[in-house]
PDB file of C-alpha atoms in Angstrom:
ATOM      1  CA  UNK P   1     -62.641 -48.821  47.958  1.00  0.00           C
ATOM      2  CA  UNK P   2     -64.052 -45.586  48.903  1.00  0.00           C
ATOM      3  CA  UNK P   3     -61.652 -42.657  49.782  1.00  0.00           C
ATOM      4  CA  UNK P   4     -61.841 -41.396  53.326  1.00  0.00           C
ATOM      5  CA  UNK P   5     -62.753 -37.752  53.881  1.00  0.00           C
ATOM      6  CA  UNK P   6     -60.184 -35.573  55.416  1.00  0.00           C
ATOM      7  CA  UNK P   7     -60.873 -33.452  58.374  1.00  0.00           C
ATOM      8  CA  UNK P   8     -57.756 -31.323  58.218  1.00  0.00           C
ATOM      9  CA  UNK P   9     -58.485 -27.506  58.590  1.00  0.00           C
ATOM     10  CA  UNK P  10     -57.385 -25.091  55.959  1.00  0.00           C
ATOM     11  CA  UNK P  11     -54.602 -23.608  58.387  1.00  0.00           C
ATOM     12  CA  UNK P  12     -53.153 -27.223  58.911  1.00  0.00           C
ATOM     13  CA  UNK P  13     -53.055 -27.828  54.976  1.00  0.00           C
ATOM     14  CA  UNK P  14     -51.662 -24.493  54.609  1.00  0.00           C
ATOM     15  CA  UNK P  15     -49.008 -24.817  57.114  1.00  0.00           C
ATOM     16  CA  UNK P  16     -47.951 -28.210  55.593  1.00  0.00           C
ATOM     17  CA  UNK P  17     -47.819 -26.803  52.220  1.00  0.00           C
ATOM     18  CA  UNK P  18     -45.607 -24.078  53.417  1.00  0.00           C
ATOM     19  CA  UNK P  19     -43.282 -26.490  55.228  1.00  0.00           C
ATOM     20  CA  UNK P  20     -43.342 -28.850  52.141  1.00  0.00           C
ATOM     21  CA  UNK P  21     -42.409 -25.902  49.818  1.00  0.00           C
ATOM     22  CA  UNK P  22     -39.865 -24.609  52.115  1.00  0.00           C
ATOM     23  CA  UNK P  23     -37.957 -27.852  52.220  1.00  0.00           C
ATOM     24  CA  UNK P  24     -38.005 -28.099  48.423  1.00  0.00           C
ATOM     25  CA  UNK P  25     -36.183 -24.695  48.616  1.00  0.00           C
ATOM     26  CA  UNK P  26     -38.691 -23.313  46.055  1.00  0.00           C
ATOM     27  CA  UNK P  27     -38.339 -19.591  45.439  1.00  0.00           C
ATOM     28  CA  UNK P  28     -42.002 -18.900  45.472  1.00  0.00           C
ATOM     29  CA  UNK P  29     -45.221 -20.964  46.257  1.00  0.00           C
ATOM     30  CA  UNK P  30     -48.998 -20.141  46.107  1.00  0.00           C
ATOM     31  CA  UNK P  31     -51.929 -21.409  47.826  1.00  0.00           C
ATOM     32  CA  UNK P  32     -55.549 -20.450  49.288  1.00  0.00           C
ATOM     33  CA  UNK P  33     -57.301 -19.614  52.563  1.00  0.00           C
ATOM     34  CA  UNK P  34     -60.674 -20.787  51.569  1.00  0.00           C
ATOM     35  CA  UNK P  35     -62.373 -20.052  54.792  1.00  0.00           C
ATOM     36  CA  UNK P  36     -61.511 -16.170  54.286  1.00  0.00           C
ATOM     37  CA  UNK P  37     -61.240 -16.140  50.648  1.00  0.00           C
ATOM     38  CA  UNK P  38     -57.570 -15.005  50.542  1.00  0.00           C
ATOM     39  CA  UNK P  39     -54.660 -16.377  48.293  1.00  0.00           C
ATOM     40  CA  UNK P  40     -51.339 -16.491  49.489  1.00  0.00           C
ATOM     41  CA  UNK P  41     -47.796 -16.198  48.122  1.00  0.00           C
ATOM     42  CA  UNK P  42     -44.456 -17.733  49.845  1.00  0.00           C
ATOM     43  CA  UNK P  43     -41.165 -16.565  49.026  1.00  0.00           C
ATOM     44  CA  UNK P  44     -37.521 -15.709  50.060  1.00  0.00           C
ATOM     45  CA  UNK P  45     -36.371 -12.289  50.050  1.00  0.00           C
ATOM     46  CA  UNK P  46     -33.992 -11.424  47.242  1.00  0.00           C
ATOM     47  CA  UNK P  47     -32.877  -8.754  44.725  1.00  0.00           C
ATOM     48  CA  UNK P  48     -36.006  -8.979  42.748  1.00  0.00           C
ATOM     49  CA  UNK P  49     -38.463  -9.371  45.498  1.00  0.00           C
ATOM     50  CA  UNK P  50     -39.751  -5.932  45.588  1.00  0.00           C
ATOM     51  CA  UNK P  51     -40.077  -5.555  41.774  1.00  0.00           C
ATOM     52  CA  UNK P  52     -41.865  -9.075  41.849  1.00  0.00           C
ATOM     53  CA  UNK P  53     -44.388  -7.707  44.539  1.00  0.00           C
ATOM     54  CA  UNK P  54     -44.856  -4.534  42.620  1.00  0.00           C
ATOM     55  CA  UNK P  55     -46.184  -6.745  39.668  1.00  0.00           C
ATOM     56  CA  UNK P  56     -48.573  -8.673  41.810  1.00  0.00           C
ATOM     57  CA  UNK P  57     -52.109  -7.991  42.003  1.00  0.00           C
ATOM     58  CA  UNK P  58     -53.463  -6.359  45.011  1.00  0.00           C
ATOM     59  CA  UNK P  59     -51.397  -7.185  48.457  1.00  0.00           C
ATOM     60  CA  UNK P  60     -53.726  -7.028  51.364  1.00  0.00           C
ATOM     61  CA  UNK P  61     -51.285  -8.329  54.095  1.00  0.00           C
ATOM     62  CA  UNK P  62     -47.617  -9.292  54.343  1.00  0.00           C
ATOM     63  CA  UNK P  63     -46.768 -11.783  56.889  1.00  0.00           C
ATOM     64  CA  UNK P  64     -42.861 -11.112  57.653  1.00  0.00           C
ATOM     65  CA  UNK P  65     -40.412 -13.193  59.170  1.00  0.00           C
ATOM     66  CA  UNK P  66     -37.972 -11.091  61.447  1.00  0.00           C
ATOM     67  CA  UNK P  67     -34.962 -13.573  60.601  1.00  0.00           C
ATOM     68  CA  UNK P  68     -35.193 -14.242  56.982  1.00  0.00           C
ATOM     69  CA  UNK P  69     -32.249 -16.002  55.395  1.00  0.00           C
ATOM     70  CA  UNK P  70     -29.773 -14.170  53.161  1.00  0.00           C
ATOM     71  CA  UNK P  71     -28.119 -11.590  55.610  1.00  0.00           C
ATOM     72  CA  UNK P  72     -31.113  -9.203  55.937  1.00  0.00           C
ATOM     73  CA  UNK P  73     -33.113  -8.630  58.969  1.00  0.00           C
ATOM     74  CA  UNK P  74     -37.066  -8.442  58.782  1.00  0.00           C
ATOM     75  CA  UNK P  75     -37.008  -4.875  60.102  1.00  0.00           C
ATOM     76  CA  UNK P  76     -34.800  -4.036  56.816  1.00  0.00           C
ATOM     77  CA  UNK P  77     -37.386  -5.693  54.711  1.00  0.00           C
ATOM     78  CA  UNK P  78     -40.036  -3.546  56.487  1.00  0.00           C
ATOM     79  CA  UNK P  79     -38.310  -0.382  55.974  1.00  0.00           C
ATOM     80  CA  UNK P  80     -37.827  -1.209  52.264  1.00  0.00           C
ATOM     81  CA  UNK P  81     -41.635  -2.042  51.968  1.00  0.00           C
ATOM     82  CA  UNK P  82     -42.332   1.285  53.513  1.00  0.00           C
ATOM     83  CA  UNK P  83     -40.447   3.226  51.465  1.00  0.00           C
ATOM     84  CA  UNK P  84     -42.575   2.354  48.355  1.00  0.00           C
ATOM     85  CA  UNK P  85     -45.912   4.106  47.953  1.00  0.00           C
ATOM     86  CA  UNK P  86     -47.763   1.043  47.062  1.00  0.00           C
ATOM     87  CA  UNK P  87     -46.926  -0.890  50.193  1.00  0.00           C
ATOM     88  CA  UNK P  88     -47.323   1.967  52.990  1.00  0.00           C
ATOM     89  CA  UNK P  89     -50.802   1.104  53.758  1.00  0.00           C
ATOM     90  CA  UNK P  90     -50.422  -2.842  53.683  1.00  0.00           C
ATOM     91  CA  UNK P  91     -50.546  -4.275  57.046  1.00  0.00           C
ATOM     92  CA  UNK P  92     -47.251  -6.078  57.719  1.00  0.00           C
ATOM     93  CA  UNK P  93     -47.280  -8.747  60.719  1.00  0.00           C
ATOM     94  CA  UNK P  94     -44.286 -10.258  62.258  1.00  0.00           C
ATOM     95  CA  UNK P  95     -44.150 -14.091  62.338  1.00  0.00           C
ATOM     96  CA  UNK P  96     -41.039 -15.093  64.109  1.00  0.00           C
ATOM     97  CA  UNK P  97     -39.490 -17.626  66.459  1.00  0.00           C
ATOM     98  CA  UNK P  98     -37.685 -14.476  68.146  1.00  0.00           C
ATOM     99  CA  UNK P  99     -38.257 -13.728  71.852  1.00  0.00           C
ATOM    100  CA  UNK P 100     -41.461 -12.100  72.008  1.00  0.00           C
ATOM    101  CA  UNK P 101     -40.305 -10.263  75.261  1.00  0.00           C
ATOM    102  CA  UNK P 102     -37.773  -8.478  72.907  1.00  0.00           C
ATOM    103  CA  UNK P 103     -39.390  -8.328  69.506  1.00  0.00           C
ATOM    104  CA  UNK P 104     -42.802  -7.760  70.321  1.00  0.00           C
ATOM    105  CA  UNK P 105     -42.153  -4.244  71.492  1.00  0.00           C
ATOM    106  CA  UNK P 106     -39.589  -3.503  68.926  1.00  0.00           C
ATOM    107  CA  UNK P 107     -42.200  -4.643  66.198  1.00  0.00           C
ATOM    108  CA  UNK P 108     -44.764  -1.960  67.630  1.00  0.00           C
ATOM    109  CA  UNK P 109     -42.211   0.817  67.953  1.00  0.00           C
ATOM    110  CA  UNK P 110     -41.066   0.234  64.235  1.00  0.00           C
ATOM    111  CA  UNK P 111     -44.859   0.277  62.994  1.00  0.00           C
ATOM    112  CA  UNK P 112     -45.737  -3.383  62.390  1.00  0.00           C
ATOM    113  CA  UNK P 113     -49.282  -4.333  62.667  1.00  0.00           C
ATOM    114  CA  UNK P 114     -48.839  -7.463  64.798  1.00  0.00           C
ATOM    115  CA  UNK P 115     -46.846  -9.973  65.890  1.00  0.00           C
ATOM    116  CA  UNK P 116     -47.268 -14.275  65.836  1.00  0.00           C
ATOM    117  CA  UNK P 117     -45.132 -16.245  67.447  1.00  0.00           C
ATOM    118  CA  UNK P 118     -43.479 -19.525  65.708  1.00  0.00           C
ATOM    119  CA  UNK P 119     -44.351 -22.266  66.008  1.00  0.00           C
ATOM    120  CA  UNK P 120     -47.690 -20.937  64.769  1.00  0.00           C
ATOM    121  CA  UNK P 121     -50.779 -21.858  66.551  1.00  0.00           C
ATOM    122  CA  UNK P 122     -52.718 -23.933  63.964  1.00  0.00           C
ATOM    123  CA  UNK P 123     -55.932 -23.127  65.786  1.00  0.00           C
ATOM    124  CA  UNK P 124     -55.313 -19.568  66.101  1.00  0.00           C
ATOM    125  CA  UNK P 125     -53.628 -18.689  62.800  1.00  0.00           C
ATOM    126  CA  UNK P 126     -56.849 -18.322  60.249  1.00  0.00           C
ATOM    127  CA  UNK P 127     -58.204 -16.257  62.974  1.00  0.00           C
ATOM    128  CA  UNK P 128     -55.223 -13.950  63.472  1.00  0.00           C
ATOM    129  CA  UNK P 129     -54.969 -13.421  59.675  1.00  0.00           C
ATOM    130  CA  UNK P 130     -58.651 -12.593  59.280  1.00  0.00           C
ATOM    131  CA  UNK P 131     -58.485 -10.117  62.166  1.00  0.00           C
ATOM    132  CA  UNK P 132     -55.710  -8.277  60.413  1.00  0.00           C
ATOM    133  CA  UNK P 133     -57.484  -8.451  57.105  1.00  0.00           C
ATOM    134  CA  UNK P 134     -60.294  -6.652  58.864  1.00  0.00           C
ATOM    135  CA  UNK P 135     -58.354  -3.812  60.135  1.00  0.00           C
ATOM    136  CA  UNK P 136     -57.314  -5.259  63.803  1.00  0.00           C
ATOM    137  CA  UNK P 137     -53.905  -5.569  65.143  1.00  0.00           C
ATOM    138  CA  UNK P 138     -52.544  -8.996  66.460  1.00  0.00           C
ATOM    139  CA  UNK P 139     -50.042  -9.145  69.050  1.00  0.00           C
ATOM    140  CA  UNK P 140     -49.449 -12.916  70.053  1.00  0.00           C
ATOM    141  CA  UNK P 141     -52.060 -15.080  71.006  1.00  0.00           C
ATOM    142  CA  UNK P 142     -54.040 -12.460  72.676  1.00  0.00           C
ATOM    143  CA  UNK P 143     -56.070 -10.703  70.041  1.00  0.00           C
TER     144      UNK P 143
END
């Protein structure tokens, strides 16, 4: 019996892995975006998050939920990140199910580098990530 080749895109596999890991309530998970030669790490915000991030190798991009669990807003997390010199120049993109008519302008005013609406568009997501890594801003599906 031969194995069938899977035709799933990297983004589909990545999104599926994030969903699977979030269901398990794991604190952190790792993965890869092979198409853009990027590694990713997924975790929940907590008391040790910033110190854990400081100990990671170079961080090129932060995808930030505006409504994370644990009684903190994504904007609070963004403010905490920007107070640390090692994260002042790292692009931060909001990834959220919040109303884009309200939150997109607020994210721009706050100084974020983009806004990606949930549910994530599996076709566009890798392109959006690559665009931000290439120095562009991404605001919704029109980037």
